[in-house]
Amino acid sequence: MEEERKIEVEEVESVAPPPKARVESALDTLAATAGTPRESFERKRDYLEGFLSQKPAAVAAGEPGGAIYDAVIEALKEIYDPEIPVNIYDLGLIYGVDVTDDGHVAVTMTLTTPHCPVAESMPGEVELRVGSVPGVGTAEVNLVWDPPWDPQKMSDEAKLELGML
Protein backbone atom coordinates (compact mmCIF):
# COMPACT_ATOMS: atom_id res chain seq x y z
CA MET A 1 0.00 0.00 0.00
CA GLU A 2 1.40 3.31 -1.01
CA GLU A 3 1.22 6.19 1.35
CA GLU A 4 -0.54 9.16 -0.10
CA ARG A 5 1.47 12.36 -0.20
CA LYS A 6 0.01 15.78 0.08
CA ILE A 7 1.55 19.06 -0.92
CA GLU A 8 0.48 21.98 1.15
CA VAL A 9 0.09 25.28 -0.62
CA GLU A 10 -0.02 28.63 1.10
CA GLU A 11 -1.54 31.49 -0.79
CA VAL A 12 -0.30 35.00 -0.11
CA GLU A 13 -1.45 38.39 -1.30
CA SER A 14 2.03 39.85 -1.86
CA VAL A 15 5.70 39.41 -1.00
CA ALA A 16 7.89 42.26 0.18
CA PRO A 17 10.64 42.97 -2.36
CA PRO A 18 14.19 42.26 -1.16
CA PRO A 19 16.33 45.30 -0.36
CA LYS A 20 18.30 46.58 -3.31
CA ALA A 21 22.05 46.75 -3.15
CA ARG A 22 23.29 50.28 -2.97
CA VAL A 23 26.70 51.32 -4.21
CA GLU A 24 26.92 53.86 -1.41
CA SER A 25 26.47 51.18 1.24
CA ALA A 26 29.13 48.99 -0.38
CA LEU A 27 31.55 51.93 -0.43
CA ASP A 28 30.76 52.71 3.20
CA THR A 29 31.53 49.12 4.16
CA LEU A 30 34.73 49.19 2.13
CA ALA A 31 35.84 52.46 3.67
CA ALA A 32 35.19 51.14 7.15
CA THR A 33 37.26 47.99 6.59
CA ALA A 34 39.95 48.77 4.05
CA GLY A 35 40.04 52.45 3.18
CA THR A 36 39.19 53.96 -0.19
CA PRO A 37 38.49 51.75 -3.19
CA ARG A 38 41.82 52.85 -4.69
CA GLU A 39 43.75 51.84 -1.55
CA SER A 40 41.95 48.52 -1.47
CA PHE A 41 42.78 47.83 -5.12
CA GLU A 42 46.43 48.72 -4.67
CA ARG A 43 46.67 46.51 -1.61
CA LYS A 44 45.28 43.59 -3.59
CA ARG A 45 47.66 44.24 -6.46
CA ASP A 46 50.80 44.02 -4.37
CA TYR A 47 50.03 40.77 -2.57
CA LEU A 48 52.16 38.90 -5.13
CA GLU A 49 55.02 41.38 -4.95
CA GLY A 50 56.95 39.53 -2.24
CA PHE A 51 56.36 36.17 -3.90
CA LEU A 52 57.48 37.37 -7.32
CA SER A 53 60.61 39.04 -5.96
CA GLN A 54 61.86 35.82 -4.32
CA LYS A 55 64.82 34.15 -5.96
CA PRO A 56 64.59 30.40 -6.61
CA ALA A 57 66.24 28.26 -3.98
CA ALA A 58 69.67 27.11 -5.05
CA VAL A 59 69.81 23.46 -6.05
CA ALA A 60 72.82 21.50 -4.87
CA ALA A 61 75.00 20.29 -7.73
CA GLY A 62 74.33 16.64 -6.84
CA GLU A 63 70.55 16.87 -6.64
CA PRO A 64 68.15 16.54 -9.58
CA GLY A 65 68.29 19.89 -11.33
CA GLY A 66 71.85 20.49 -10.10
CA ALA A 67 74.73 20.96 -12.52
CA ILE A 68 76.64 17.73 -11.82
CA TYR A 69 73.53 15.55 -11.62
CA ASP A 70 72.17 16.90 -14.91
CA ALA A 71 75.57 16.51 -16.59
CA VAL A 72 75.73 12.86 -15.46
CA ILE A 73 72.24 12.22 -16.89
CA GLU A 74 73.29 13.81 -20.19
CA ALA A 75 76.40 11.59 -20.26
CA LEU A 76 74.21 8.51 -19.67
CA LYS A 77 71.94 9.57 -22.54
CA GLU A 78 74.95 9.38 -24.88
CA ILE A 79 75.40 5.63 -24.25
CA TYR A 80 73.31 3.45 -26.54
CA ASP A 81 72.35 -0.19 -26.20
CA PRO A 82 74.04 -2.00 -29.10
CA GLU A 83 70.95 -4.09 -29.90
CA ILE A 84 68.27 -1.43 -29.43
CA PRO A 85 68.69 2.04 -30.98
CA VAL A 86 67.80 3.85 -27.73
CA ASN A 87 70.06 5.32 -25.04
CA ILE A 88 70.34 3.41 -21.77
CA TYR A 89 68.69 6.18 -19.72
CA ASP A 90 65.51 6.34 -21.82
CA LEU A 91 65.57 2.56 -22.09
CA GLY A 92 65.05 2.47 -18.31
CA LEU A 93 68.29 0.68 -17.49
CA ILE A 94 69.37 3.36 -15.00
CA TYR A 95 67.64 2.83 -11.67
CA GLY A 96 69.38 5.58 -9.74
CA VAL A 97 72.07 8.27 -9.76
CA ASP A 98 73.46 9.42 -6.41
CA VAL A 99 75.92 12.31 -6.22
CA THR A 100 77.69 13.19 -2.96
CA ASP A 101 78.91 16.66 -2.01
CA ASP A 102 82.51 15.65 -2.68
CA GLY A 103 81.76 14.55 -6.27
CA HIS A 104 81.40 10.79 -5.83
CA VAL A 105 78.75 9.41 -8.19
CA ALA A 106 77.11 6.02 -7.75
CA VAL A 107 74.98 4.76 -10.64
CA THR A 108 72.62 1.85 -10.04
CA MET A 109 71.72 0.13 -13.28
CA THR A 110 70.59 -3.11 -14.85
CA LEU A 111 70.69 -4.67 -18.30
CA THR A 112 67.85 -5.98 -20.42
CA THR A 113 68.83 -9.56 -19.53
CA PRO A 114 71.63 -11.19 -17.51
CA HIS A 115 72.78 -12.84 -20.77
CA CYS A 116 73.12 -9.50 -22.56
CA PRO A 117 76.21 -9.53 -24.83
CA VAL A 118 77.46 -6.27 -23.27
CA ALA A 119 77.04 -7.45 -19.67
CA GLU A 120 80.78 -7.26 -19.11
CA SER A 121 81.53 -4.05 -21.01
CA MET A 122 78.49 -1.82 -20.40
CA PRO A 123 79.12 -1.11 -16.67
CA GLY A 124 82.72 -0.18 -17.50
CA GLU A 125 81.59 2.21 -20.24
CA VAL A 126 79.06 3.83 -17.88
CA GLU A 127 81.76 4.25 -15.22
CA LEU A 128 84.17 5.77 -17.76
CA ARG A 129 81.59 8.22 -19.19
CA VAL A 130 80.28 9.31 -15.78
CA GLY A 131 83.82 9.68 -14.45
CA SER A 132 84.67 12.06 -17.31
CA VAL A 133 81.90 14.52 -16.37
CA PRO A 134 83.40 17.77 -15.00
CA GLY A 135 82.95 17.91 -11.23
CA VAL A 136 82.83 14.14 -10.76
CA GLY A 137 85.68 12.87 -8.60
CA THR A 138 84.97 9.15 -8.66
CA ALA A 139 82.33 7.07 -10.38
CA GLU A 140 80.96 3.74 -9.25
CA VAL A 141 78.50 1.49 -11.09
CA ASN A 142 76.34 -1.00 -9.23
CA LEU A 143 74.84 -3.60 -11.56
CA VAL A 144 71.63 -5.10 -10.16
CA TRP A 145 69.14 -7.65 -11.42
CA ASP A 146 66.36 -6.97 -8.95
CA PRO A 147 63.95 -5.61 -9.96
CA PRO A 148 64.37 -7.10 -13.41
CA TRP A 149 64.13 -4.78 -16.39
CA ASP A 150 60.94 -4.80 -18.42
CA PRO A 151 59.72 -2.64 -21.32
CA GLN A 152 57.43 -0.65 -18.99
CA LYS A 153 60.54 1.06 -17.57
CA MET A 154 61.22 2.78 -20.92
CA SER A 155 60.46 6.46 -21.34
CA ASP A 156 57.69 7.50 -23.71
CA GLU A 157 60.35 8.77 -26.13
CA ALA A 158 61.96 5.31 -26.23
CA LYS A 159 58.61 3.60 -26.72
CA LEU A 160 57.82 6.01 -29.56
CA GLU A 161 61.23 5.37 -31.16
CA LEU A 162 60.60 1.62 -31.06
CA GLY A 163 57.02 1.92 -32.34
CA MET A 164 55.46 0.79 -29.07
CA LEU A 165 53.15 3.86 -28.75
mmCIF file with all atom_site columns, C-alpha atoms in Angstrom:
data_model
loop_
_atom_site.group_PDB
_atom_site.id
_atom_site.type_symbol
_atom_site.label_atom_id
_atom_site.label_alt_id
_atom_site.label_comp_id
_atom_site.label_asym_id
_atom_site.label_entity_id
_atom_site.label_seq_id
_atom_site.pdbx_PDB_ins_code
_atom_site.Cartn_x
_atom_site.Cartn_y
_atom_site.Cartn_z
_atom_site.occupancy
_atom_site.B_iso_or_equiv
_atom_site.pdbx_formal_charge
_atom_site.auth_seq_id
_atom_site.auth_comp_id
_atom_site.auth_asym_id
_atom_site.auth_atom_id
_atom_site.pdbx_PDB_model_num
ATOM 1   C CA . MET A 1 1   ? 0.000  0.000   0.000   1.00 0.00 ? 1   MET A CA 1
ATOM 2   C CA . GLU A 1 2   ? 1.404  3.307   -1.009  1.00 0.00 ? 2   GLU A CA 1
ATOM 3   C CA . GLU A 1 3   ? 1.224  6.190   1.355   1.00 0.00 ? 3   GLU A CA 1
ATOM 4   C CA . GLU A 1 4   ? -0.545 9.161   -0.098  1.00 0.00 ? 4   GLU A CA 1
ATOM 5   C CA . ARG A 1 5   ? 1.474  12.363  -0.198  1.00 0.00 ? 5   ARG A CA 1
ATOM 6   C CA . LYS A 1 6   ? 0.013  15.783  0.080   1.00 0.00 ? 6   LYS A CA 1
ATOM 7   C CA . ILE A 1 7   ? 1.546  19.057  -0.920  1.00 0.00 ? 7   ILE A CA 1
ATOM 8   C CA . GLU A 1 8   ? 0.480  21.982  1.149   1.00 0.00 ? 8   GLU A CA 1
ATOM 9   C CA . VAL A 1 9   ? 0.087  25.278  -0.619  1.00 0.00 ? 9   VAL A CA 1
ATOM 10  C CA . GLU A 1 10  ? -0.016 28.633  1.100   1.00 0.00 ? 10  GLU A CA 1
ATOM 11  C CA . GLU A 1 11  ? -1.540 31.488  -0.789  1.00 0.00 ? 11  GLU A CA 1
ATOM 12  C CA . VAL A 1 12  ? -0.301 35.004  -0.111  1.00 0.00 ? 12  VAL A CA 1
ATOM 13  C CA . GLU A 1 13  ? -1.450 38.389  -1.301  1.00 0.00 ? 13  GLU A CA 1
ATOM 14  C CA . SER A 1 14  ? 2.027  39.848  -1.865  1.00 0.00 ? 14  SER A CA 1
ATOM 15  C CA . VAL A 1 15  ? 5.695  39.414  -1.002  1.00 0.00 ? 15  VAL A CA 1
ATOM 16  C CA . ALA A 1 16  ? 7.890  42.261  0.175   1.00 0.00 ? 16  ALA A CA 1
ATOM 17  C CA . PRO A 1 17  ? 10.640 42.973  -2.361  1.00 0.00 ? 17  PRO A CA 1
ATOM 18  C CA . PRO A 1 18  ? 14.189 42.263  -1.163  1.00 0.00 ? 18  PRO A CA 1
ATOM 19  C CA . PRO A 1 19  ? 16.325 45.297  -0.360  1.00 0.00 ? 19  PRO A CA 1
ATOM 20  C CA . LYS A 1 20  ? 18.303 46.581  -3.311  1.00 0.00 ? 20  LYS A CA 1
ATOM 21  C CA . ALA A 1 21  ? 22.051 46.749  -3.151  1.00 0.00 ? 21  ALA A CA 1
ATOM 22  C CA . ARG A 1 22  ? 23.286 50.278  -2.973  1.00 0.00 ? 22  ARG A CA 1
ATOM 23  C CA . VAL A 1 23  ? 26.697 51.318  -4.212  1.00 0.00 ? 23  VAL A CA 1
ATOM 24  C CA . GLU A 1 24  ? 26.920 53.857  -1.412  1.00 0.00 ? 24  GLU A CA 1
ATOM 25  C CA . SER A 1 25  ? 26.472 51.182  1.240   1.00 0.00 ? 25  SER A CA 1
ATOM 26  C CA . ALA A 1 26  ? 29.135 48.993  -0.379  1.00 0.00 ? 26  ALA A CA 1
ATOM 27  C CA . LEU A 1 27  ? 31.549 51.929  -0.434  1.00 0.00 ? 27  LEU A CA 1
ATOM 28  C CA . ASP A 1 28  ? 30.759 52.709  3.204   1.00 0.00 ? 28  ASP A CA 1
ATOM 29  C CA . THR A 1 29  ? 31.527 49.115  4.160   1.00 0.00 ? 29  THR A CA 1
ATOM 30  C CA . LEU A 1 30  ? 34.735 49.191  2.126   1.00 0.00 ? 30  LEU A CA 1
ATOM 31  C CA . ALA A 1 31  ? 35.840 52.464  3.667   1.00 0.00 ? 31  ALA A CA 1
ATOM 32  C CA . ALA A 1 32  ? 35.193 51.144  7.152   1.00 0.00 ? 32  ALA A CA 1
ATOM 33  C CA . THR A 1 33  ? 37.261 47.987  6.588   1.00 0.00 ? 33  THR A CA 1
ATOM 34  C CA . ALA A 1 34  ? 39.954 48.772  4.047   1.00 0.00 ? 34  ALA A CA 1
ATOM 35  C CA . GLY A 1 35  ? 40.042 52.455  3.183   1.00 0.00 ? 35  GLY A CA 1
ATOM 36  C CA . THR A 1 36  ? 39.192 53.959  -0.190  1.00 0.00 ? 36  THR A CA 1
ATOM 37  C CA . PRO A 1 37  ? 38.488 51.750  -3.193  1.00 0.00 ? 37  PRO A CA 1
ATOM 38  C CA . ARG A 1 38  ? 41.821 52.850  -4.694  1.00 0.00 ? 38  ARG A CA 1
ATOM 39  C CA . GLU A 1 39  ? 43.745 51.836  -1.547  1.00 0.00 ? 39  GLU A CA 1
ATOM 40  C CA . SER A 1 40  ? 41.953 48.520  -1.468  1.00 0.00 ? 40  SER A CA 1
ATOM 41  C CA . PHE A 1 41  ? 42.779 47.831  -5.121  1.00 0.00 ? 41  PHE A CA 1
ATOM 42  C CA . GLU A 1 42  ? 46.429 48.722  -4.672  1.00 0.00 ? 42  GLU A CA 1
ATOM 43  C CA . ARG A 1 43  ? 46.670 46.511  -1.609  1.00 0.00 ? 43  ARG A CA 1
ATOM 44  C CA . LYS A 1 44  ? 45.276 43.589  -3.591  1.00 0.00 ? 44  LYS A CA 1
ATOM 45  C CA . ARG A 1 45  ? 47.657 44.235  -6.462  1.00 0.00 ? 45  ARG A CA 1
ATOM 46  C CA . ASP A 1 46  ? 50.805 44.021  -4.366  1.00 0.00 ? 46  ASP A CA 1
ATOM 47  C CA . TYR A 1 47  ? 50.034 40.772  -2.572  1.00 0.00 ? 47  TYR A CA 1
ATOM 48  C CA . LEU A 1 48  ? 52.160 38.897  -5.129  1.00 0.00 ? 48  LEU A CA 1
ATOM 49  C CA . GLU A 1 49  ? 55.019 41.384  -4.949  1.00 0.00 ? 49  GLU A CA 1
ATOM 50  C CA . GLY A 1 50  ? 56.948 39.527  -2.242  1.00 0.00 ? 50  GLY A CA 1
ATOM 51  C CA . PHE A 1 51  ? 56.358 36.173  -3.902  1.00 0.00 ? 51  PHE A CA 1
ATOM 52  C CA . LEU A 1 52  ? 57.481 37.375  -7.316  1.00 0.00 ? 52  LEU A CA 1
ATOM 53  C CA . SER A 1 53  ? 60.611 39.038  -5.956  1.00 0.00 ? 53  SER A CA 1
ATOM 54  C CA . GLN A 1 54  ? 61.862 35.816  -4.322  1.00 0.00 ? 54  GLN A CA 1
ATOM 55  C CA . LYS A 1 55  ? 64.819 34.146  -5.956  1.00 0.00 ? 55  LYS A CA 1
ATOM 56  C CA . PRO A 1 56  ? 64.590 30.404  -6.610  1.00 0.00 ? 56  PRO A CA 1
ATOM 57  C CA . ALA A 1 57  ? 66.237 28.261  -3.979  1.00 0.00 ? 57  ALA A CA 1
ATOM 58  C CA . ALA A 1 58  ? 69.668 27.110  -5.051  1.00 0.00 ? 58  ALA A CA 1
ATOM 59  C CA . VAL A 1 59  ? 69.812 23.460  -6.055  1.00 0.00 ? 59  VAL A CA 1
ATOM 60  C CA . ALA A 1 60  ? 72.817 21.502  -4.871  1.00 0.00 ? 60  ALA A CA 1
ATOM 61  C CA . ALA A 1 61  ? 75.003 20.285  -7.730  1.00 0.00 ? 61  ALA A CA 1
ATOM 62  C CA . GLY A 1 62  ? 74.332 16.641  -6.842  1.00 0.00 ? 62  GLY A CA 1
ATOM 63  C CA . GLU A 1 63  ? 70.549 16.873  -6.644  1.00 0.00 ? 63  GLU A CA 1
ATOM 64  C CA . PRO A 1 64  ? 68.153 16.539  -9.583  1.00 0.00 ? 64  PRO A CA 1
ATOM 65  C CA . GLY A 1 65  ? 68.290 19.888  -11.325 1.00 0.00 ? 65  GLY A CA 1
ATOM 66  C CA . GLY A 1 66  ? 71.848 20.492  -10.102 1.00 0.00 ? 66  GLY A CA 1
ATOM 67  C CA . ALA A 1 67  ? 74.730 20.962  -12.519 1.00 0.00 ? 67  ALA A CA 1
ATOM 68  C CA . ILE A 1 68  ? 76.642 17.733  -11.823 1.00 0.00 ? 68  ILE A CA 1
ATOM 69  C CA . TYR A 1 69  ? 73.530 15.551  -11.617 1.00 0.00 ? 69  TYR A CA 1
ATOM 70  C CA . ASP A 1 70  ? 72.170 16.903  -14.913 1.00 0.00 ? 70  ASP A CA 1
ATOM 71  C CA . ALA A 1 71  ? 75.570 16.509  -16.594 1.00 0.00 ? 71  ALA A CA 1
ATOM 72  C CA . VAL A 1 72  ? 75.727 12.861  -15.456 1.00 0.00 ? 72  VAL A CA 1
ATOM 73  C CA . ILE A 1 73  ? 72.240 12.224  -16.891 1.00 0.00 ? 73  ILE A CA 1
ATOM 74  C CA . GLU A 1 74  ? 73.292 13.812  -20.187 1.00 0.00 ? 74  GLU A CA 1
ATOM 75  C CA . ALA A 1 75  ? 76.402 11.586  -20.261 1.00 0.00 ? 75  ALA A CA 1
ATOM 76  C CA . LEU A 1 76  ? 74.211 8.510   -19.671 1.00 0.00 ? 76  LEU A CA 1
ATOM 77  C CA . LYS A 1 77  ? 71.945 9.569   -22.543 1.00 0.00 ? 77  LYS A CA 1
ATOM 78  C CA . GLU A 1 78  ? 74.951 9.375   -24.884 1.00 0.00 ? 78  GLU A CA 1
ATOM 79  C CA . ILE A 1 79  ? 75.400 5.626   -24.248 1.00 0.00 ? 79  ILE A CA 1
ATOM 80  C CA . TYR A 1 80  ? 73.315 3.448   -26.545 1.00 0.00 ? 80  TYR A CA 1
ATOM 81  C CA . ASP A 1 81  ? 72.352 -0.185  -26.198 1.00 0.00 ? 81  ASP A CA 1
ATOM 82  C CA . PRO A 1 82  ? 74.037 -2.003  -29.101 1.00 0.00 ? 82  PRO A CA 1
ATOM 83  C CA . GLU A 1 83  ? 70.952 -4.090  -29.902 1.00 0.00 ? 83  GLU A CA 1
ATOM 84  C CA . ILE A 1 84  ? 68.273 -1.433  -29.430 1.00 0.00 ? 84  ILE A CA 1
ATOM 85  C CA . PRO A 1 85  ? 68.687 2.040   -30.975 1.00 0.00 ? 85  PRO A CA 1
ATOM 86  C CA . VAL A 1 86  ? 67.798 3.850   -27.734 1.00 0.00 ? 86  VAL A CA 1
ATOM 87  C CA . ASN A 1 87  ? 70.060 5.316   -25.044 1.00 0.00 ? 87  ASN A CA 1
ATOM 88  C CA . ILE A 1 88  ? 70.341 3.411   -21.770 1.00 0.00 ? 88  ILE A CA 1
ATOM 89  C CA . TYR A 1 89  ? 68.694 6.179   -19.720 1.00 0.00 ? 89  TYR A CA 1
ATOM 90  C CA . ASP A 1 90  ? 65.513 6.340   -21.817 1.00 0.00 ? 90  ASP A CA 1
ATOM 91  C CA . LEU A 1 91  ? 65.572 2.559   -22.086 1.00 0.00 ? 91  LEU A CA 1
ATOM 92  C CA . GLY A 1 92  ? 65.050 2.472   -18.311 1.00 0.00 ? 92  GLY A CA 1
ATOM 93  C CA . LEU A 1 93  ? 68.294 0.675   -17.492 1.00 0.00 ? 93  LEU A CA 1
ATOM 94  C CA . ILE A 1 94  ? 69.367 3.365   -15.004 1.00 0.00 ? 94  ILE A CA 1
ATOM 95  C CA . TYR A 1 95  ? 67.643 2.833   -11.669 1.00 0.00 ? 95  TYR A CA 1
ATOM 96  C CA . GLY A 1 96  ? 69.381 5.585   -9.736  1.00 0.00 ? 96  GLY A CA 1
ATOM 97  C CA . VAL A 1 97  ? 72.071 8.268   -9.755  1.00 0.00 ? 97  VAL A CA 1
ATOM 98  C CA . ASP A 1 98  ? 73.461 9.423   -6.406  1.00 0.00 ? 98  ASP A CA 1
ATOM 99  C CA . VAL A 1 99  ? 75.918 12.307  -6.217  1.00 0.00 ? 99  VAL A CA 1
ATOM 100 C CA . THR A 1 100 ? 77.686 13.186  -2.964  1.00 0.00 ? 100 THR A CA 1
ATOM 101 C CA . ASP A 1 101 ? 78.912 16.658  -2.005  1.00 0.00 ? 101 ASP A CA 1
ATOM 102 C CA . ASP A 1 102 ? 82.507 15.654  -2.682  1.00 0.00 ? 102 ASP A CA 1
ATOM 103 C CA . GLY A 1 103 ? 81.762 14.552  -6.270  1.00 0.00 ? 103 GLY A CA 1
ATOM 104 C CA . HIS A 1 104 ? 81.401 10.785  -5.826  1.00 0.00 ? 104 HIS A CA 1
ATOM 105 C CA . VAL A 1 105 ? 78.752 9.412   -8.189  1.00 0.00 ? 105 VAL A CA 1
ATOM 106 C CA . ALA A 1 106 ? 77.109 6.022   -7.750  1.00 0.00 ? 106 ALA A CA 1
ATOM 107 C CA . VAL A 1 107 ? 74.983 4.762   -10.635 1.00 0.00 ? 107 VAL A CA 1
ATOM 108 C CA . THR A 1 108 ? 72.623 1.847   -10.038 1.00 0.00 ? 108 THR A CA 1
ATOM 109 C CA . MET A 1 109 ? 71.719 0.134   -13.276 1.00 0.00 ? 109 MET A CA 1
ATOM 110 C CA . THR A 1 110 ? 70.593 -3.108  -14.849 1.00 0.00 ? 110 THR A CA 1
ATOM 111 C CA . LEU A 1 111 ? 70.688 -4.666  -18.296 1.00 0.00 ? 111 LEU A CA 1
ATOM 112 C CA . THR A 1 112 ? 67.850 -5.976  -20.417 1.00 0.00 ? 112 THR A CA 1
ATOM 113 C CA . THR A 1 113 ? 68.827 -9.564  -19.525 1.00 0.00 ? 113 THR A CA 1
ATOM 114 C CA . PRO A 1 114 ? 71.628 -11.188 -17.509 1.00 0.00 ? 114 PRO A CA 1
ATOM 115 C CA . HIS A 1 115 ? 72.776 -12.840 -20.770 1.00 0.00 ? 115 HIS A CA 1
ATOM 116 C CA . CYS A 1 116 ? 73.120 -9.502  -22.557 1.00 0.00 ? 116 CYS A CA 1
ATOM 117 C CA . PRO A 1 117 ? 76.205 -9.531  -24.827 1.00 0.00 ? 117 PRO A CA 1
ATOM 118 C CA . VAL A 1 118 ? 77.464 -6.274  -23.269 1.00 0.00 ? 118 VAL A CA 1
ATOM 119 C CA . ALA A 1 119 ? 77.039 -7.449  -19.667 1.00 0.00 ? 119 ALA A CA 1
ATOM 120 C CA . GLU A 1 120 ? 80.776 -7.262  -19.108 1.00 0.00 ? 120 GLU A CA 1
ATOM 121 C CA . SER A 1 121 ? 81.531 -4.053  -21.011 1.00 0.00 ? 121 SER A CA 1
ATOM 122 C CA . MET A 1 122 ? 78.488 -1.815  -20.398 1.00 0.00 ? 122 MET A CA 1
ATOM 123 C CA . PRO A 1 123 ? 79.118 -1.109  -16.669 1.00 0.00 ? 123 PRO A CA 1
ATOM 124 C CA . GLY A 1 124 ? 82.718 -0.181  -17.499 1.00 0.00 ? 124 GLY A CA 1
ATOM 125 C CA . GLU A 1 125 ? 81.591 2.209   -20.237 1.00 0.00 ? 125 GLU A CA 1
ATOM 126 C CA . VAL A 1 126 ? 79.064 3.825   -17.883 1.00 0.00 ? 126 VAL A CA 1
ATOM 127 C CA . GLU A 1 127 ? 81.758 4.254   -15.223 1.00 0.00 ? 127 GLU A CA 1
ATOM 128 C CA . LEU A 1 128 ? 84.166 5.773   -17.756 1.00 0.00 ? 128 LEU A CA 1
ATOM 129 C CA . ARG A 1 129 ? 81.593 8.223   -19.186 1.00 0.00 ? 129 ARG A CA 1
ATOM 130 C CA . VAL A 1 130 ? 80.283 9.307   -15.778 1.00 0.00 ? 130 VAL A CA 1
ATOM 131 C CA . GLY A 1 131 ? 83.823 9.681   -14.450 1.00 0.00 ? 131 GLY A CA 1
ATOM 132 C CA . SER A 1 132 ? 84.672 12.059  -17.315 1.00 0.00 ? 132 SER A CA 1
ATOM 133 C CA . VAL A 1 133 ? 81.898 14.524  -16.370 1.00 0.00 ? 133 VAL A CA 1
ATOM 134 C CA . PRO A 1 134 ? 83.398 17.771  -15.000 1.00 0.00 ? 134 PRO A CA 1
ATOM 135 C CA . GLY A 1 135 ? 82.946 17.914  -11.226 1.00 0.00 ? 135 GLY A CA 1
ATOM 136 C CA . VAL A 1 136 ? 82.832 14.136  -10.758 1.00 0.00 ? 136 VAL A CA 1
ATOM 137 C CA . GLY A 1 137 ? 85.676 12.865  -8.602  1.00 0.00 ? 137 GLY A CA 1
ATOM 138 C CA . THR A 1 138 ? 84.970 9.151   -8.657  1.00 0.00 ? 138 THR A CA 1
ATOM 139 C CA . ALA A 1 139 ? 82.329 7.069   -10.381 1.00 0.00 ? 139 ALA A CA 1
ATOM 140 C CA . GLU A 1 140 ? 80.961 3.735   -9.250  1.00 0.00 ? 140 GLU A CA 1
ATOM 141 C CA . VAL A 1 141 ? 78.498 1.495   -11.095 1.00 0.00 ? 141 VAL A CA 1
ATOM 142 C CA . ASN A 1 142 ? 76.344 -0.999  -9.234  1.00 0.00 ? 142 ASN A CA 1
ATOM 143 C CA . LEU A 1 143 ? 74.840 -3.603  -11.562 1.00 0.00 ? 143 LEU A CA 1
ATOM 144 C CA . VAL A 1 144 ? 71.632 -5.101  -10.156 1.00 0.00 ? 144 VAL A CA 1
ATOM 145 C CA . TRP A 1 145 ? 69.142 -7.655  -11.424 1.00 0.00 ? 145 TRP A CA 1
ATOM 146 C CA . ASP A 1 146 ? 66.357 -6.973  -8.953  1.00 0.00 ? 146 ASP A CA 1
ATOM 147 C CA . PRO A 1 147 ? 63.946 -5.606  -9.963  1.00 0.00 ? 147 PRO A CA 1
ATOM 148 C CA . PRO A 1 148 ? 64.374 -7.101  -13.410 1.00 0.00 ? 148 PRO A CA 1
ATOM 149 C CA . TRP A 1 149 ? 64.128 -4.777  -16.387 1.00 0.00 ? 149 TRP A CA 1
ATOM 150 C CA . ASP A 1 150 ? 60.939 -4.801  -18.421 1.00 0.00 ? 150 ASP A CA 1
ATOM 151 C CA . PRO A 1 151 ? 59.716 -2.638  -21.321 1.00 0.00 ? 151 PRO A CA 1
ATOM 152 C CA . GLN A 1 152 ? 57.426 -0.649  -18.987 1.00 0.00 ? 152 GLN A CA 1
ATOM 153 C CA . LYS A 1 153 ? 60.536 1.059   -17.570 1.00 0.00 ? 153 LYS A CA 1
ATOM 154 C CA . MET A 1 154 ? 61.217 2.775   -20.916 1.00 0.00 ? 154 MET A CA 1
ATOM 155 C CA . SER A 1 155 ? 60.456 6.461   -21.339 1.00 0.00 ? 155 SER A CA 1
ATOM 156 C CA . ASP A 1 156 ? 57.689 7.501   -23.713 1.00 0.00 ? 156 ASP A CA 1
ATOM 157 C CA . GLU A 1 157 ? 60.348 8.770   -26.131 1.00 0.00 ? 157 GLU A CA 1
ATOM 158 C CA . ALA A 1 158 ? 61.962 5.309   -26.230 1.00 0.00 ? 158 ALA A CA 1
ATOM 159 C CA . LYS A 1 159 ? 58.605 3.597   -26.724 1.00 0.00 ? 159 LYS A CA 1
ATOM 160 C CA . LEU A 1 160 ? 57.816 6.008   -29.559 1.00 0.00 ? 160 LEU A CA 1
ATOM 161 C CA . GLU A 1 161 ? 61.227 5.372   -31.161 1.00 0.00 ? 161 GLU A CA 1
ATOM 162 C CA . LEU A 1 162 ? 60.598 1.624   -31.059 1.00 0.00 ? 162 LEU A CA 1
ATOM 163 C CA . GLY A 1 163 ? 57.015 1.920   -32.343 1.00 0.00 ? 163 GLY A CA 1
ATOM 164 C CA . MET A 1 164 ? 55.459 0.794   -29.066 1.00 0.00 ? 164 MET A CA 1
ATOM 165 C CA . LEU A 1 165 ? 53.154 3.857   -28.746 1.00 0.00 ? 165 LEU A CA 1
#
